[in-house]
PDB file of C-alpha atoms in Angstrom:
ATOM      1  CA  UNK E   1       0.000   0.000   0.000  1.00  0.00           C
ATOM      2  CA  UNK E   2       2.915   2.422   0.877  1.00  0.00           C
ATOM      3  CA  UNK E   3       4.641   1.981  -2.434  1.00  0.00           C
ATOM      4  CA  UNK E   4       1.347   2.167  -4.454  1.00  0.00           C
ATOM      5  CA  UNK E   5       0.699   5.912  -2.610  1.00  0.00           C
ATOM      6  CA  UNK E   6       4.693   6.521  -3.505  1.00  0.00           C
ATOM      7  CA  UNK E   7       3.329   6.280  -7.566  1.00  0.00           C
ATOM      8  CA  UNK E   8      -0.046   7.939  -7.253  1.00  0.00           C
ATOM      9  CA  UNK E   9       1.144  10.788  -5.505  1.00  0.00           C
ATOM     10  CA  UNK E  10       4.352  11.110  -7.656  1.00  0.00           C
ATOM     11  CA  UNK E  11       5.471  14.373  -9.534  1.00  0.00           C
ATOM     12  CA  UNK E  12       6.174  12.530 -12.945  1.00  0.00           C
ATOM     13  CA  UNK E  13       3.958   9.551 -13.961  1.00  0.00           C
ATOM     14  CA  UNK E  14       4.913   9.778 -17.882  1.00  0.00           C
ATOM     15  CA  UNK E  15       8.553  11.023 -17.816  1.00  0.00           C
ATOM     16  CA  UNK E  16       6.754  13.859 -20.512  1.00  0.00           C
ATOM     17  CA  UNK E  17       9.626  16.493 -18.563  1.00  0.00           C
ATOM     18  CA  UNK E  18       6.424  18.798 -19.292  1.00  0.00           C
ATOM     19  CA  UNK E  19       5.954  21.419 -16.021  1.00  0.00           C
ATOM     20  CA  UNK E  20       4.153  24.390 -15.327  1.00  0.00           C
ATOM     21  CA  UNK E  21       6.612  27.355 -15.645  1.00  0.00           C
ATOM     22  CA  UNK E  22       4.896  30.839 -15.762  1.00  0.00           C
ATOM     23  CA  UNK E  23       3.654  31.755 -19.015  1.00  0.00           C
ATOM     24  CA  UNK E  24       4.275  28.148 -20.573  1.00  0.00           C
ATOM     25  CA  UNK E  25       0.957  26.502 -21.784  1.00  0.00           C
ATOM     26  CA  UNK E  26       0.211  24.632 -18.523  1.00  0.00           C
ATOM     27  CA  UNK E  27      -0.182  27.189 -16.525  1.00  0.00           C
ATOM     28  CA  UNK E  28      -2.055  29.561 -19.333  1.00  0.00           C
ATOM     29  CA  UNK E  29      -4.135  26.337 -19.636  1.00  0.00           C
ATOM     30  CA  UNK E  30      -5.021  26.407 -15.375  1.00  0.00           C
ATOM     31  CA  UNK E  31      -5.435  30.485 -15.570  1.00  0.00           C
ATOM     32  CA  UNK E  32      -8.175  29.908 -18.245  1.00  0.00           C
ATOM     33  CA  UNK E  33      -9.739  26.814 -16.889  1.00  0.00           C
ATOM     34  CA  UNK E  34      -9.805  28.563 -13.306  1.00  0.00           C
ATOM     35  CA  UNK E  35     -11.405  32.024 -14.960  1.00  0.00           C
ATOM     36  CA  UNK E  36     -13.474  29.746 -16.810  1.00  0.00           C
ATOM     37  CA  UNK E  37     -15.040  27.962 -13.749  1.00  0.00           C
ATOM     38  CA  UNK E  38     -15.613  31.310 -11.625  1.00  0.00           C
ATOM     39  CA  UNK E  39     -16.888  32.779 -14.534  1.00  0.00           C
ATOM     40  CA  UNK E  40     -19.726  30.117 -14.505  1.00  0.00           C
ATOM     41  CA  UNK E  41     -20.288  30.128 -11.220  1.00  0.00           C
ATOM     42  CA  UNK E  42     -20.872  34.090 -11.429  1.00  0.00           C
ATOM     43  CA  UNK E  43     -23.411  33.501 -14.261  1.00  0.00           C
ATOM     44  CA  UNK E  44     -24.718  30.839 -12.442  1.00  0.00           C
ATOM     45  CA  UNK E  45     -25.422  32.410  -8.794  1.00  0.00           C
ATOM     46  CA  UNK E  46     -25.986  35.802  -9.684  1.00  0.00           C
ATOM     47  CA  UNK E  47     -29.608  35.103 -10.224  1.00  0.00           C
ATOM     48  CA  UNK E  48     -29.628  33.056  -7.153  1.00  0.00           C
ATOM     49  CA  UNK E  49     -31.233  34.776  -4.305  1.00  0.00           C
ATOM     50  CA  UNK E  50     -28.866  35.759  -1.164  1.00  0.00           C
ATOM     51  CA  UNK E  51     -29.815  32.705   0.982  1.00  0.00           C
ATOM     52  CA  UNK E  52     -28.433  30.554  -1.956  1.00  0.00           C
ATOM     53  CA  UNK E  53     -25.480  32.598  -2.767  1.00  0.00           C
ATOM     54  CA  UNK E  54     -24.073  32.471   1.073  1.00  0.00           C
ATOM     55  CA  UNK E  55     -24.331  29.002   0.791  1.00  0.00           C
ATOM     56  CA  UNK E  56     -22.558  28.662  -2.316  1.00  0.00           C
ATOM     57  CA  UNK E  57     -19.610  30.795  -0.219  1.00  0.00           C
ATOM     58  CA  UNK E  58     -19.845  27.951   2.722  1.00  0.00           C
ATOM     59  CA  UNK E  59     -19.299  25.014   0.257  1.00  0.00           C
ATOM     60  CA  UNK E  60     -16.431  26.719  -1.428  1.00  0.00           C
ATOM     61  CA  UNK E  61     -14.814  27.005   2.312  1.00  0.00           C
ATOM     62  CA  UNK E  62     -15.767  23.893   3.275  1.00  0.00           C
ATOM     63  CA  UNK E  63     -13.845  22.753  -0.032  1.00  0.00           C
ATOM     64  CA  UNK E  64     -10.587  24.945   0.573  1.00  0.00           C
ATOM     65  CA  UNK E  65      -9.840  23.788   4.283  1.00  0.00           C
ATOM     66  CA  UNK E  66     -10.537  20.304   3.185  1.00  0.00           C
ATOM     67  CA  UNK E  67      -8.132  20.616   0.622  1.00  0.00           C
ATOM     68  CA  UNK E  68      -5.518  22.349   2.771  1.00  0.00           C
ATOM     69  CA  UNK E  69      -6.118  19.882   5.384  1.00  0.00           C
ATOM     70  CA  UNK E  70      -5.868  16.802   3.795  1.00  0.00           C
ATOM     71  CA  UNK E  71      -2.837  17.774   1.948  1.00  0.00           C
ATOM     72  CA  UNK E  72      -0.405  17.196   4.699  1.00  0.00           C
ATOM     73  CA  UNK E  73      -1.160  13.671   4.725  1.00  0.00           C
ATOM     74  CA  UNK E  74      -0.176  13.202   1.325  1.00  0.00           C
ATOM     75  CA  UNK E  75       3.592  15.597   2.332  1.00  0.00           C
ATOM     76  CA  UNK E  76       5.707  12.106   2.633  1.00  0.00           C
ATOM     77  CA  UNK E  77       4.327  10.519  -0.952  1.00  0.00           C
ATOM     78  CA  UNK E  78       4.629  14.193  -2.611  1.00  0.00           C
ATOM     79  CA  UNK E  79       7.621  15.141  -1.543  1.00  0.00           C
ATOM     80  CA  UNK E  80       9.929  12.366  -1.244  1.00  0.00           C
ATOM     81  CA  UNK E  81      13.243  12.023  -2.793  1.00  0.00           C
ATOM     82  CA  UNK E  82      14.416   9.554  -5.251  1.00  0.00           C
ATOM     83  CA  UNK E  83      18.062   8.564  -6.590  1.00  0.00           C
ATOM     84  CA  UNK E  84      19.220   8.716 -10.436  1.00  0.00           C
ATOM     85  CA  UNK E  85      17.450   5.706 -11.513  1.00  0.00           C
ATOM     86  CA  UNK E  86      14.263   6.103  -9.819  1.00  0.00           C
ATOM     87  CA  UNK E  87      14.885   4.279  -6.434  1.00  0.00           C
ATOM     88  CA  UNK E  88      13.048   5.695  -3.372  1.00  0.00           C
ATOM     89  CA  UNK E  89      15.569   6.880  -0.729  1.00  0.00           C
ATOM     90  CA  UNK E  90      13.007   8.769   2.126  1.00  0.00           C
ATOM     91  CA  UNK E  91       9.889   9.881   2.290  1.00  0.00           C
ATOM     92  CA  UNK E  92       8.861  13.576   2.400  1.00  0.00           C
ATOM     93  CA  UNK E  93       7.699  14.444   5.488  1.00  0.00           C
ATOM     94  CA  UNK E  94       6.225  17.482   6.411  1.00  0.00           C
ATOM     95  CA  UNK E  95       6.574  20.368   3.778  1.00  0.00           C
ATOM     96  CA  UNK E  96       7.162  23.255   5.687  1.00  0.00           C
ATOM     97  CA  UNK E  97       6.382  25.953   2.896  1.00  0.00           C
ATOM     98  CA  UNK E  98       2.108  24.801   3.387  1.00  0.00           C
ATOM     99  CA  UNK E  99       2.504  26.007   6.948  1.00  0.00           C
ATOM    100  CA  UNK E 100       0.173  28.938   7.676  1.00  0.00           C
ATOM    101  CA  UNK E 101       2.471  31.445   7.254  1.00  0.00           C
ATOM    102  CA  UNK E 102       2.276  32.608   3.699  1.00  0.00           C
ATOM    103  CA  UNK E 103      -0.484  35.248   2.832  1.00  0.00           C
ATOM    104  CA  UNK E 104      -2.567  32.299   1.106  1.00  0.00           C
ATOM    105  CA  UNK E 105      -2.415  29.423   3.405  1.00  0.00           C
ATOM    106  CA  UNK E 106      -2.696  31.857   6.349  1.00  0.00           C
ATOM    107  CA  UNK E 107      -6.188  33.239   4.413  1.00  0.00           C
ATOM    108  CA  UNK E 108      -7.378  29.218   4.637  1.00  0.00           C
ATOM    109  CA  UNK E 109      -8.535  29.467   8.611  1.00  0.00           C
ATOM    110  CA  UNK E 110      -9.034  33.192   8.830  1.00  0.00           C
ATOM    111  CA  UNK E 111     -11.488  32.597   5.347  1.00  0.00           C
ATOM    112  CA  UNK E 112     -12.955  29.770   7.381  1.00  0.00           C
ATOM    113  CA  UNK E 113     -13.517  32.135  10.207  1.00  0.00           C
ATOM    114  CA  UNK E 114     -14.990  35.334   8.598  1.00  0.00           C
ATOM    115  CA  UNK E 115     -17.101  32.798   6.967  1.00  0.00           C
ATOM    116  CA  UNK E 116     -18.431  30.935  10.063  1.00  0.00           C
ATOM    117  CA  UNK E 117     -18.327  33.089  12.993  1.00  0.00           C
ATOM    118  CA  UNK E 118     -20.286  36.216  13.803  1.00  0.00           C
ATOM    119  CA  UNK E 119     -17.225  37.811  14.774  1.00  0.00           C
ATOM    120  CA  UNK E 120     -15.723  37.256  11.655  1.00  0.00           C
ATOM    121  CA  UNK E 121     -18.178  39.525   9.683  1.00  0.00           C
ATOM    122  CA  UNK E 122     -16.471  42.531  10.958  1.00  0.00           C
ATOM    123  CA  UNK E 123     -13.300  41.945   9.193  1.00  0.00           C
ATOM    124  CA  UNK E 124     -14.675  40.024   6.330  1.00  0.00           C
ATOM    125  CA  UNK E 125     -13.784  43.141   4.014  1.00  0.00           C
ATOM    126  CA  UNK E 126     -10.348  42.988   3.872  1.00  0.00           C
ATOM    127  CA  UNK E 127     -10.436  39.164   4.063  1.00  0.00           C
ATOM    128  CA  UNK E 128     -12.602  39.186   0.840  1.00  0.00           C
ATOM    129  CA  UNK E 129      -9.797  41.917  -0.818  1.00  0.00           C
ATOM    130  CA  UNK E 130      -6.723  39.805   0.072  1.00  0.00           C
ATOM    131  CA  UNK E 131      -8.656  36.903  -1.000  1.00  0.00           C
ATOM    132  CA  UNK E 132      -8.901  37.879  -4.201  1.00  0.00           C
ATOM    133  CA  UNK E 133      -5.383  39.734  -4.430  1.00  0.00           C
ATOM    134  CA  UNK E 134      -3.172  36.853  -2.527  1.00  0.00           C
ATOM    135  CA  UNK E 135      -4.280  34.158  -5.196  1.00  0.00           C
ATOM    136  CA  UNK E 136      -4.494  35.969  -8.172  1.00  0.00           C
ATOM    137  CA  UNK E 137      -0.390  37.504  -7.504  1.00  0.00           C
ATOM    138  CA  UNK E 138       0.493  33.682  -7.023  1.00  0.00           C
ATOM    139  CA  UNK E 139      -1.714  32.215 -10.430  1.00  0.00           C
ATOM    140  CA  UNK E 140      -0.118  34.729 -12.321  1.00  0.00           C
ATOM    141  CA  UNK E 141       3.641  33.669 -10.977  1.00  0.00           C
ATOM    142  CA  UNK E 142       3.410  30.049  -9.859  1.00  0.00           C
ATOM    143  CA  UNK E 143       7.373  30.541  -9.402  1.00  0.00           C
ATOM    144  CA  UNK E 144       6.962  27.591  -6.057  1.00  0.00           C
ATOM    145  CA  UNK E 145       4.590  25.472  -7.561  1.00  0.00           C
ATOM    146  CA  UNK E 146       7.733  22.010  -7.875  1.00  0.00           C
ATOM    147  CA  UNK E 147       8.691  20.514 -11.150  1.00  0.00           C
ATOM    148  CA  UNK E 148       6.041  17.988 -11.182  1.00  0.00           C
ATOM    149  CA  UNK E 149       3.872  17.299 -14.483  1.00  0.00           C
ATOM    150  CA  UNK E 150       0.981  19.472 -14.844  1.00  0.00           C
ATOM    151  CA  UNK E 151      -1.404  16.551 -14.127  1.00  0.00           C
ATOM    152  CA  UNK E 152       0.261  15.536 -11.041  1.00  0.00           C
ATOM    153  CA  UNK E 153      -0.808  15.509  -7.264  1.00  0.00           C
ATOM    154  CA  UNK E 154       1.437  18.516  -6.440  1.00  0.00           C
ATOM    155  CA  UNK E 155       0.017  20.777  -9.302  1.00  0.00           C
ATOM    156  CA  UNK E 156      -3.179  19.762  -9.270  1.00  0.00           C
ATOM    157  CA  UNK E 157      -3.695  20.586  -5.667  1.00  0.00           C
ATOM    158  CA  UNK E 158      -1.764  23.940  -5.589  1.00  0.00           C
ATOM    159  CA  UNK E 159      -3.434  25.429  -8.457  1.00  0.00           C
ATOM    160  CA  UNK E 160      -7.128  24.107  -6.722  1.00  0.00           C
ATOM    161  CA  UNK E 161      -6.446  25.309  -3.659  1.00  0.00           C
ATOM    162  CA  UNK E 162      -5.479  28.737  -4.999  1.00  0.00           C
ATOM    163  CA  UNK E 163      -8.133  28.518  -7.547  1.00  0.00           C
ATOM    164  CA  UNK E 164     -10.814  28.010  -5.015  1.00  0.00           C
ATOM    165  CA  UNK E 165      -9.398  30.429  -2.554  1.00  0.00           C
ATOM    166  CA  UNK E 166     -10.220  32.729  -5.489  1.00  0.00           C
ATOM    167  CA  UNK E 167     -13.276  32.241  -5.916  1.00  0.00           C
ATOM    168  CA  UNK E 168     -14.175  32.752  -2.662  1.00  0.00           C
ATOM    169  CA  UNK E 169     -12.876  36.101  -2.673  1.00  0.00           C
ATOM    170  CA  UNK E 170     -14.196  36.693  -6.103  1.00  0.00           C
ATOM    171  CA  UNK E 171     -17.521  35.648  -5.534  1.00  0.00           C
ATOM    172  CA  UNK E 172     -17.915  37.430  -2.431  1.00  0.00           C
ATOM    173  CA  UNK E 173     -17.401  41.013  -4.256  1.00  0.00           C
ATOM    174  CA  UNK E 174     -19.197  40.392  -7.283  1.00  0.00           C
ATOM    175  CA  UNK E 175     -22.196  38.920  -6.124  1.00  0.00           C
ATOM    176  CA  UNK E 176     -22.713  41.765  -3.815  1.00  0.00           C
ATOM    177  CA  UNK E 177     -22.556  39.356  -0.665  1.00  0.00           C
ATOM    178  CA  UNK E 178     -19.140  41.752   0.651  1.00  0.00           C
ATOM    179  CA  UNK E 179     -19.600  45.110  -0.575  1.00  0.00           C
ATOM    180  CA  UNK E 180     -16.003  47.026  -0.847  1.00  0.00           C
ATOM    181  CA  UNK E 181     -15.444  50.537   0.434  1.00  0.00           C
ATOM    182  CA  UNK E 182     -12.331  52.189  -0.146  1.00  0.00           C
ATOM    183  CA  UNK E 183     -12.527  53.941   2.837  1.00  0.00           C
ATOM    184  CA  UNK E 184     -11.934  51.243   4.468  1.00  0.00           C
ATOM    185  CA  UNK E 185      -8.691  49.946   2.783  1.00  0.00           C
ATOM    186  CA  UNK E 186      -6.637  50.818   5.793  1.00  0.00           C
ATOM    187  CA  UNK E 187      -7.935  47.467   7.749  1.00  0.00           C
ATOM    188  CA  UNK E 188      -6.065  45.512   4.553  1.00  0.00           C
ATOM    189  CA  UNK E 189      -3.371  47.606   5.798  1.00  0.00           C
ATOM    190  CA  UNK E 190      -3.276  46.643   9.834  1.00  0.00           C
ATOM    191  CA  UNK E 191      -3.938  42.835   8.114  1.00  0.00           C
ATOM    192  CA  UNK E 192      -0.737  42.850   5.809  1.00  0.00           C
ATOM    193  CA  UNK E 193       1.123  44.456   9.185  1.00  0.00           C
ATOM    194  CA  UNK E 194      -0.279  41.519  10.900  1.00  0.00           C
ATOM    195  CA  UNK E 195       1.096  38.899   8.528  1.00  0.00           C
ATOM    196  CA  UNK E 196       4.199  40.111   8.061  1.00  0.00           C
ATOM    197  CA  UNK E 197       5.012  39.973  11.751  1.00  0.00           C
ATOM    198  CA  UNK E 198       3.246  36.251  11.322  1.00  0.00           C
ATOM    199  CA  UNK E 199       5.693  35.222   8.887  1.00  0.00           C
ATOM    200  CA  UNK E 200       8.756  36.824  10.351  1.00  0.00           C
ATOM    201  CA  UNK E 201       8.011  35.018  13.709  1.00  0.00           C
ATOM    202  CA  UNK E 202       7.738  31.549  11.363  1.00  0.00           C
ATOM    203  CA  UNK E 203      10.861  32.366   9.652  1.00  0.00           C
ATOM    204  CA  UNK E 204      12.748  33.041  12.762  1.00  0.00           C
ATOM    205  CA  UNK E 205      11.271  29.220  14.137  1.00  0.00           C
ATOM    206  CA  UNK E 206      11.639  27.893  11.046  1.00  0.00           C
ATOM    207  CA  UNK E 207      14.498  29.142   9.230  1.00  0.00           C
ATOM    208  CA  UNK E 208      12.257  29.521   6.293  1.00  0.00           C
ATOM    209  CA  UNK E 209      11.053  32.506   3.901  1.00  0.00           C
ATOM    210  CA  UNK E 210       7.349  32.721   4.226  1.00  0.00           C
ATOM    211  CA  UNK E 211       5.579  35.526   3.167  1.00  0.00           C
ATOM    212  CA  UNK E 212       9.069  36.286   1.036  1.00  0.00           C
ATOM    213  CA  UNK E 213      10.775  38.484   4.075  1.00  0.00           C
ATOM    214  CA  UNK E 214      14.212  36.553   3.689  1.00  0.00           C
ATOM    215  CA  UNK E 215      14.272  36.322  -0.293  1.00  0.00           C
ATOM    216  CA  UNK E 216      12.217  38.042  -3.040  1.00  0.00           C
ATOM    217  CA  UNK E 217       9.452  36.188  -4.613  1.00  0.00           C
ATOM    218  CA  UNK E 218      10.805  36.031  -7.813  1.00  0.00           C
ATOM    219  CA  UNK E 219      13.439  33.985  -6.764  1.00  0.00           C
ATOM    220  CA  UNK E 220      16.147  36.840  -8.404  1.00  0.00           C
ATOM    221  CA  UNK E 221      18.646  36.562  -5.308  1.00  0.00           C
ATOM    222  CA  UNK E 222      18.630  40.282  -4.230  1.00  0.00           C
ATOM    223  CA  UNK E 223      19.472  39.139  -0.812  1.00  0.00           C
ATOM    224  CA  UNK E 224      21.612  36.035  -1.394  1.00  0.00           C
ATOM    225  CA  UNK E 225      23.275  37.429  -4.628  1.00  0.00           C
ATOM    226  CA  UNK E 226      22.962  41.153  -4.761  1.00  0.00           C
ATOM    227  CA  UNK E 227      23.449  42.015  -0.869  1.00  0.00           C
ATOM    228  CA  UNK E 228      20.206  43.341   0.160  1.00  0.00           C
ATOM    229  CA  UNK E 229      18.888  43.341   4.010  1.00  0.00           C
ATOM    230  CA  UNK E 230      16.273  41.131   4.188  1.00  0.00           C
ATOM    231  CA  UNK E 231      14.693  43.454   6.906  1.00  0.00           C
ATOM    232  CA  UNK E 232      13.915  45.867   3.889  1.00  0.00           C
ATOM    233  CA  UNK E 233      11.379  43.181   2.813  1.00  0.00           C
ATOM    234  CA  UNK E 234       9.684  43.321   5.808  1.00  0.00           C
ATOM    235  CA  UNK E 235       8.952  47.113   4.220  1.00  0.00           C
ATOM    236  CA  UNK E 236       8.885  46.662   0.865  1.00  0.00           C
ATOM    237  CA  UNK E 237       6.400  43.249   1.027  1.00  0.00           C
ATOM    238  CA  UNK E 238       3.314  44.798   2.348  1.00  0.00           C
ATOM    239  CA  UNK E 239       3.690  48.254   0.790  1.00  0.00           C
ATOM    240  CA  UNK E 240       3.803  46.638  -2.726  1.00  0.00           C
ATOM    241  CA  UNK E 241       0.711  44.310  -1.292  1.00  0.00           C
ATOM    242  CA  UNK E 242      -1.189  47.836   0.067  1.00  0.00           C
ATOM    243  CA  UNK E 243      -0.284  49.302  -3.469  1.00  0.00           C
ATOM    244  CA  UNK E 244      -2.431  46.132  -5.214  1.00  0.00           C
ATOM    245  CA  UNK E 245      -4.830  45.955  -2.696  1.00  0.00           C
ATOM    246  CA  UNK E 246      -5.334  49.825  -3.880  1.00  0.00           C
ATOM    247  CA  UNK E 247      -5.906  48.361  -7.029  1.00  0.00           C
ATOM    248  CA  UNK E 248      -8.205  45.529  -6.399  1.00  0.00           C
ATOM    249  CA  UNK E 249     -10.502  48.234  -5.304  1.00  0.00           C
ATOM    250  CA  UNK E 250     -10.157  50.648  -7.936  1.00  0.00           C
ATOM    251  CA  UNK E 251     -11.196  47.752 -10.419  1.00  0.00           C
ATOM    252  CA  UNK E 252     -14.342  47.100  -8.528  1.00  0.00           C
ATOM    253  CA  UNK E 253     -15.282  50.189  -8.870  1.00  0.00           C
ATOM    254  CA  UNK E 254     -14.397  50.802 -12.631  1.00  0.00           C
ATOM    255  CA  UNK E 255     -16.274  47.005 -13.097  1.00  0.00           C
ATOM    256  CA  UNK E 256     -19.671  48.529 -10.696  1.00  0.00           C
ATOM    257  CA  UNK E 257     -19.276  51.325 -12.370  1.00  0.00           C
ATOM    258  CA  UNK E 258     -19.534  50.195 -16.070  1.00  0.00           C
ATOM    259  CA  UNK E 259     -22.145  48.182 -14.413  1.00  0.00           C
ATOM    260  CA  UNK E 260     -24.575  50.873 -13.260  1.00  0.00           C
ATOM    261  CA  UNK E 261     -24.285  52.166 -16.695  1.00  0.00           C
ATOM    262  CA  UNK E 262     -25.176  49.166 -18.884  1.00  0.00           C
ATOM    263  CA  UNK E 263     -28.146  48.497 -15.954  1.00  0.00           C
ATOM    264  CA  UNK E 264     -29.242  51.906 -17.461  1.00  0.00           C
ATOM    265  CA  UNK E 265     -28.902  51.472 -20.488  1.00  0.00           C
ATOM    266  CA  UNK E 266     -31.423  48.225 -20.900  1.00  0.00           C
ATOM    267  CA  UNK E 267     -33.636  50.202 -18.798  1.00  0.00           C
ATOM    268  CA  UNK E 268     -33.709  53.362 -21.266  1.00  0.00           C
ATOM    269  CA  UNK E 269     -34.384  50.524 -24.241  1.00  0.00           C
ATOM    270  CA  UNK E 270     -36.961  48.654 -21.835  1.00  0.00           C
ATOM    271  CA  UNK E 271     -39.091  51.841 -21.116  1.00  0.00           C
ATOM    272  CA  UNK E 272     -38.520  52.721 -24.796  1.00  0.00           C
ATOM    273  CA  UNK E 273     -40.149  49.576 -25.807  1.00  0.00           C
TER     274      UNK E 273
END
């Protein structure tokens, strides 16, 4: 049983060398079958009443912490290592880069709270914007996502997991159930604070880079190769996040906007009629 979960959960099952690199046809393939799927559902639930909608949102939480969940029982199949011709050495263990500590994974409880708690309602604005941001930066530059094949355990589940973390977000502001305010943009601001102090505290435990505060997230070297201080991150990291969070709402309100107008437009041609 052990050896059979060592080839189902492998990163190659073809030896195609194919993997998702950004901008190669894989991942252009995942971007469009993810916009795809949201799309639908937007189509879908939009002329769903409010009761139905919310519930939508629950199932696609329910969906993201199971698949965050039950991923680190798969760690030692996924992430084992192998010699030159194929023979298993060790298994994987734990993969400390899907600890809570990155902007995305850390999103998976605090979604699951804003989404289940009465509590959570108060900050569910600026959950719903980094929801949508967090994701979105990572589909677009999937620089972590392993050299598996594009079909494989590993890609499959990052890309979902994102994907659906997404959609949650998504869904949220264009179905109306969050409505976003710019005025309040400076509670994305206390939450990117708040994670960046998260992820330095892993990163000191850990010796790892979450939330990219030891080395960029383009993997370019500016503190290994070039001689930056990795403390500037801490600065640079959430500004750069508050600067697309500024953008995630100016969007909304270009898309609402452009909105209003073509709701005004069939009304004109309705009372017309």
């Amino acid at each position: 049983m052990r050896e059979l979960f060592f080839k189902l959960f492998s990163k190659s099952h073809f030896n195609t060398g194919i993997t998702i690199t950004p901008l190669s046809i894989p991942h252009i393939v995942y971007i469009l079958l993810i916009g795809g799927i949201i799309t639908g559902l937007y189509f879908y639930l939009r002329k769903k009443d409010i009761y139905s909608r919310k519930k939508a949102m629950r199932v696609l939480v329910n969906v993201l912490v199971l698949s965050y969940l039950s991923d680190f029982f798969i760690h030692e199949f996924v992430y084992a290592t192998y010699d030159d011709l194929g023979n298993l050495i060790s298994g994987g263990g734990l993969e400390l880069d899907k600890l809570p500590f990155h902007l995305c994974t850390a999103l998976c409880p605090v979604v699951a709270f804003t989404q289940y708690s009465k509590k959570g309602k108060k900050i569910l604005e600026p959950v719903t914007v980094l929801a949508i941001l967090a994701p979105l930066m990572y589909l677009a530059y999937p620089a972590s996502i392993g050299s598996g094949e594009p079909w494989c355990y590993q890609a499959v589940q990052t890309m979902f997991f994102h994907g659906t973390l997404l959609a949650w977000g998504m869904l949220n502001a264009m179905l109306g159930i969050t409505e976003l305010k710019i005025k309040n943009c400076w509670k994305c601001a206390i939450a990117l604070v708040g994670i960046t102090l998260w992820a330095k505290f892993g990163n000191i435990l850990y010796g790892h880079n979450w939330f990219f505060l030891e080395e960029d997230a383009f993997y370019i070297g500016l503190v290994e190769n070039y001689g930056m201080p990795s403390w500037i991150l801490m600065i640079i990291n959430p500004i750069v996040f508050f600067l697309a969070v500024l953008a995630v709402y100016g969007v909304y309100y270009l898309v609402n906007h452009i909105r209003k107008k073509l709701i005004k437009a069939e009304e004109k041609e309705v009372a017309l009629v």
